[in-house]
Coordinates of C-alpha atoms in Angstrom, one line a residue:
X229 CA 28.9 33.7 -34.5
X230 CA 28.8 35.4 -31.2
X231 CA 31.1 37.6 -30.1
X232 CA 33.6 36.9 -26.9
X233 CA 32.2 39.2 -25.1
X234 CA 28.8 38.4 -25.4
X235 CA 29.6 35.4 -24.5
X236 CA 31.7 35.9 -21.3
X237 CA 28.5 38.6 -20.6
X238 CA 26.2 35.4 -20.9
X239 CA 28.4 33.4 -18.8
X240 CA 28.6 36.5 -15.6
X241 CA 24.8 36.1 -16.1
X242 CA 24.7 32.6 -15.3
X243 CA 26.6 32.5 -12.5
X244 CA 25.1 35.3 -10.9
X245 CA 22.0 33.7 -11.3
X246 CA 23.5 30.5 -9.8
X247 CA 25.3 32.2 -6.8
X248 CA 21.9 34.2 -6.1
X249 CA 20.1 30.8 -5.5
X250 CA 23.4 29.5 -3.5
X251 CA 23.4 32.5 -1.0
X252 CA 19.3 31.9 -0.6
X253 CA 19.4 28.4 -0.1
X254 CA 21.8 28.6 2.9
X255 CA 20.0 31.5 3.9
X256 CA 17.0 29.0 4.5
X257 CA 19.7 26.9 5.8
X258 CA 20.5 29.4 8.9
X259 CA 16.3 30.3 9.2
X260 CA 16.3 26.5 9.8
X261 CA 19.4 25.9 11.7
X262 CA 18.4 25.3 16.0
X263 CA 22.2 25.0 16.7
X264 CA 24.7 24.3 18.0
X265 CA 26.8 27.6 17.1
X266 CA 29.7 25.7 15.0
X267 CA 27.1 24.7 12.7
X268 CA 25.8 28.5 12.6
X269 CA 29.0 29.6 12.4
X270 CA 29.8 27.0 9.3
X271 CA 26.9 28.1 7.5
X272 CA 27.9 31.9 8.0
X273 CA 31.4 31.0 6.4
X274 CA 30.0 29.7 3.0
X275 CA 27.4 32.2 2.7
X276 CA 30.7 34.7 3.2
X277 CA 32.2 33.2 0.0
X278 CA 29.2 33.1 -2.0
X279 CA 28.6 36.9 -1.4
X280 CA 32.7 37.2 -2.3
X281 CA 32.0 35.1 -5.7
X282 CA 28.5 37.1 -6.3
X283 CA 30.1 40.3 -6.2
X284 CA 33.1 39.1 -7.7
X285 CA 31.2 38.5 -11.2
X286 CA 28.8 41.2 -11.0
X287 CA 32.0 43.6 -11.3
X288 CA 32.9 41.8 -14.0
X289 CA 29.5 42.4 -15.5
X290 CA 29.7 45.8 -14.8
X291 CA 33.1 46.3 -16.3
X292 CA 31.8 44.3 -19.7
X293 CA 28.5 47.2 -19.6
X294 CA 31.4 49.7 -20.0
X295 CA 33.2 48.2 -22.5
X296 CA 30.2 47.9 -24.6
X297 CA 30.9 50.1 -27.7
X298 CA 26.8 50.8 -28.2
X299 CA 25.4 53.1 -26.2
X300 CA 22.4 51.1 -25.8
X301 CA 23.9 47.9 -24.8
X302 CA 25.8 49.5 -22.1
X303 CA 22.9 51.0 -20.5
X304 CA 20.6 47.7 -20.6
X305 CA 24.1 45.9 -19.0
X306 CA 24.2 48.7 -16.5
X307 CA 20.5 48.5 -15.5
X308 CA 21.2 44.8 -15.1
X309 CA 23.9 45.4 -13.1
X310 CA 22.1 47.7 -10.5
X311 CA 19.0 44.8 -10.4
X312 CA 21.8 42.3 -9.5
X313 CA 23.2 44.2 -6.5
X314 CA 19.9 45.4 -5.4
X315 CA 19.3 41.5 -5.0
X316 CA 22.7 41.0 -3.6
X317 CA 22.0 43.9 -0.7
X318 CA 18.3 42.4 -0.3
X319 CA 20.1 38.6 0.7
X320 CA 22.2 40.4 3.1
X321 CA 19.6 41.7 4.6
X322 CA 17.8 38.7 4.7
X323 CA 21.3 37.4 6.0
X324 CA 21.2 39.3 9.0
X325 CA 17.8 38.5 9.7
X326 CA 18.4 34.6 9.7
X327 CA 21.2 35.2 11.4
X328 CA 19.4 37.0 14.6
X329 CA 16.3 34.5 14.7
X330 CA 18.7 31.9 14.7
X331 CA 20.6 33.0 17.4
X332 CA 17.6 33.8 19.5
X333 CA 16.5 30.1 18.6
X334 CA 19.8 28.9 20.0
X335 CA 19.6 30.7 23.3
X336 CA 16.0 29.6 23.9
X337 CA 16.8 25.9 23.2
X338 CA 19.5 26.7 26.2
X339 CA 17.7 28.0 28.3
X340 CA 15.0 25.6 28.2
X341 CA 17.8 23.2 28.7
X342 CA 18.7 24.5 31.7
X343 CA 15.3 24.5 32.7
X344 CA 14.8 20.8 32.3
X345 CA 18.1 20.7 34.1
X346 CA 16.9 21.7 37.4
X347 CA 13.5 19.8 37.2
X348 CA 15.5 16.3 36.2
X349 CA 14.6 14.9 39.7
X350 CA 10.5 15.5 38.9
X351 CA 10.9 14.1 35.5
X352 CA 12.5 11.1 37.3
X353 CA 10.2 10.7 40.0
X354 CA 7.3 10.9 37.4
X355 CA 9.0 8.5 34.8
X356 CA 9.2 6.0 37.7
X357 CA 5.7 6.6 38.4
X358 CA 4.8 6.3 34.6
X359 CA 6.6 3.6 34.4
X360 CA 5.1 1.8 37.2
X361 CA 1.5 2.4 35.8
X362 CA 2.7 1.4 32.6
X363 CA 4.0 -1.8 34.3
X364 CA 0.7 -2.5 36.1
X365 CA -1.1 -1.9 32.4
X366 CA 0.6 -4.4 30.8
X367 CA 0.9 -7.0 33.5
X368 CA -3.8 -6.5 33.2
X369 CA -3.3 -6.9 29.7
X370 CA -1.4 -9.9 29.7
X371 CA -4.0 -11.3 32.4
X372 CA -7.0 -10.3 29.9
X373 CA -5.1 -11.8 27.0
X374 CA -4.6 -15.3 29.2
X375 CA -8.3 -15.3 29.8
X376 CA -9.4 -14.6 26.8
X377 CA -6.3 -17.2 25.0
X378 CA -8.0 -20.0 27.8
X379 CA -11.7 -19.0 26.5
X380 CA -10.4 -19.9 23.5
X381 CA -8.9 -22.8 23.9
X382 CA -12.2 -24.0 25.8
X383 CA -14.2 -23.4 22.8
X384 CA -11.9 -24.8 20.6
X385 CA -11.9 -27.7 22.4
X386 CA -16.0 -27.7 22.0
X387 CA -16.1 -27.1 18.9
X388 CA -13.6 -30.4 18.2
X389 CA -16.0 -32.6 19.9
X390 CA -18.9 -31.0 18.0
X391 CA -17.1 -32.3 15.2
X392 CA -16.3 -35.1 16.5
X393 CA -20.1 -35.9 17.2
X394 CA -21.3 -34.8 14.0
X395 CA -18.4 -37.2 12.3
X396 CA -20.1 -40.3 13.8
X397 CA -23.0 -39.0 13.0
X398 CA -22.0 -38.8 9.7
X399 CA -20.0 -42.4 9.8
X400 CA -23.9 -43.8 11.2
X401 CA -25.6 -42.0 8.2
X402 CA -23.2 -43.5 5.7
X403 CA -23.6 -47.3 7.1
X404 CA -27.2 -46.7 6.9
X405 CA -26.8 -44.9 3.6
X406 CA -25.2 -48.9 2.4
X407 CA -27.7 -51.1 3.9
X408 CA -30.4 -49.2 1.8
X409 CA -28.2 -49.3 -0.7
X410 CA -28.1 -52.8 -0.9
X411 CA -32.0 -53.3 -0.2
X412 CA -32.6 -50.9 -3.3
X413 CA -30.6 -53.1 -5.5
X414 CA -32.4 -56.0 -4.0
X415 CA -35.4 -55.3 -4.9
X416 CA -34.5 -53.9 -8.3
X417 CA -33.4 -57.2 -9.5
X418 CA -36.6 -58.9 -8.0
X419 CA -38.8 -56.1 -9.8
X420 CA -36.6 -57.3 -12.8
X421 CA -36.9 -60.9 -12.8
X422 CA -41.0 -60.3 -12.0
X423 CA -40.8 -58.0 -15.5
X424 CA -39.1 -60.8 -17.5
X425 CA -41.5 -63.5 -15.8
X426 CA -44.9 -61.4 -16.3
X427 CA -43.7 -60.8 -20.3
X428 CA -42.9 -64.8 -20.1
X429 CA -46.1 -65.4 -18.7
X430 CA -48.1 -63.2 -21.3
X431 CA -46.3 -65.0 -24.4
X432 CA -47.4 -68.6 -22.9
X433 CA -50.8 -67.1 -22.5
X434 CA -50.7 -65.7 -26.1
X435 CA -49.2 -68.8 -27.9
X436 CA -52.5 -70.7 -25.7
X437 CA -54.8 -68.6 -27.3
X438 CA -53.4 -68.9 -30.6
X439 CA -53.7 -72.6 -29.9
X440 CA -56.7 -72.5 -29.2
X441 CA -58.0 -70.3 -31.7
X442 CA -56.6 -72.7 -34.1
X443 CA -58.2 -75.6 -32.6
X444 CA -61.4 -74.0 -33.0
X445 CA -60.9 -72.8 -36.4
X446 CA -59.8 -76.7 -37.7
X447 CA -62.8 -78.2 -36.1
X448 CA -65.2 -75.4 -37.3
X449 CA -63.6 -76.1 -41.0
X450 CA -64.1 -80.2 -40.6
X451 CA -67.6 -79.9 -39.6
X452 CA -69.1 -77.3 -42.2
X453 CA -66.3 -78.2 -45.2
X454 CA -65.6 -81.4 -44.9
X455 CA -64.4 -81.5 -48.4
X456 CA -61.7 -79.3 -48.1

């Protein structure tokens, strides 16, 4: 089991650690910041507690490096506790470098404020202008689009009595289509009937022959066997 005050040492680690990334996010914060000054001054006052709770734990660190009873421990604590305050000095440096871009930031936005201030009656006689030009674009462009919405409509309307034509067309082609229709089957049932009446016609002219084959036959048979 660990002892309490490797623990509580693990713990001042921690939030060292977590108080470092703190103070250097809201240092970003201020590199970032273009005003007004109540939000630079905001951002100034919780990086002022951060540093208090940073320094805070790394003397309690420091104070647990010389309570170590072995020699060697102590002097790895102590060596952590100088890295930690090198990076503590190093963010306030950084601090007060966010802190002077920032400011400079904040005056140049003002004065280029005050710049735009005094040419507020160009920029209004040149919006006017814009907008006027801007006016006279769209009003062309509704124009085009009317000319080009009639066009369409014109071609629409051609292309209905295209279809139109090609319906009756169609309609013609159909009723035509019917009446050859009905010839077809006409003359299907004539070519039928002359079928059945050519086969009738070839059986009569069969059964005649057989006729008269037999004929022939009977009188052959009574004039050279008339015994039979």
């Amino acid at each position: 089991m660990a002892a309490p005050q490797d623990v509580h040492v693990r713990i001042c680690n921690q939030e060292i650690v977590k108080f470092d990334l703190e103070v250097k996010a809201l240092i970003q914060d201020i590199r970032d910041c273009s005003g007004p000054l109540s939000a630079l001054t905001e951002l100034n006052t919780k990086v002022k507690e951060k540093f208090q709770q940073l320094r805070h734990r790394i003397q309690e660190l420091e104070q647990s490096a010389k309570e170590q009873d072995k020699e060697s421990e102590k002097q790895v604590l102590l060596q952590e506790v100088e890295n930690h305050k090198k990076q503590m000095l190093s963010n306030q440096t950084s601090w007060r470098k966010a802190n002077l871009t920032c400011k400079i930031a904040i005056d140049n936005l003002e004065k280029a404020q005050l710049l735009q201030g005094g040419d507020l009656f160009r920029q209004r006689k040149t919006t006017k202008e814009s907008l006027a030009q801007t006016s006279s674009a769209i009003t062309e462009s509704l124009m085009g689009i009317s000319r080009m919405m009639s066009q369409q409509v014109q071609q629409s309307e051609e292309a209905m009595q295209t279809l139109a034509n090609s319906s009756r067309t169609i309609l013609d082609a159909n009723e035509e289509f019917k009446s050859m229709s009905g010839t077809i089957q006409l003359g299907r049932k004539l070519i039928t009937k002359y079928n059945r009446r050519e086969l009738t016609d070839k059986l009569l002219i069969f059964l005649a022959l057989a006729l008269f084959l037999a004929t022939v036959l009977y009188i052959v048979k009574k004039r050279l066997f008339p015994f039979l």
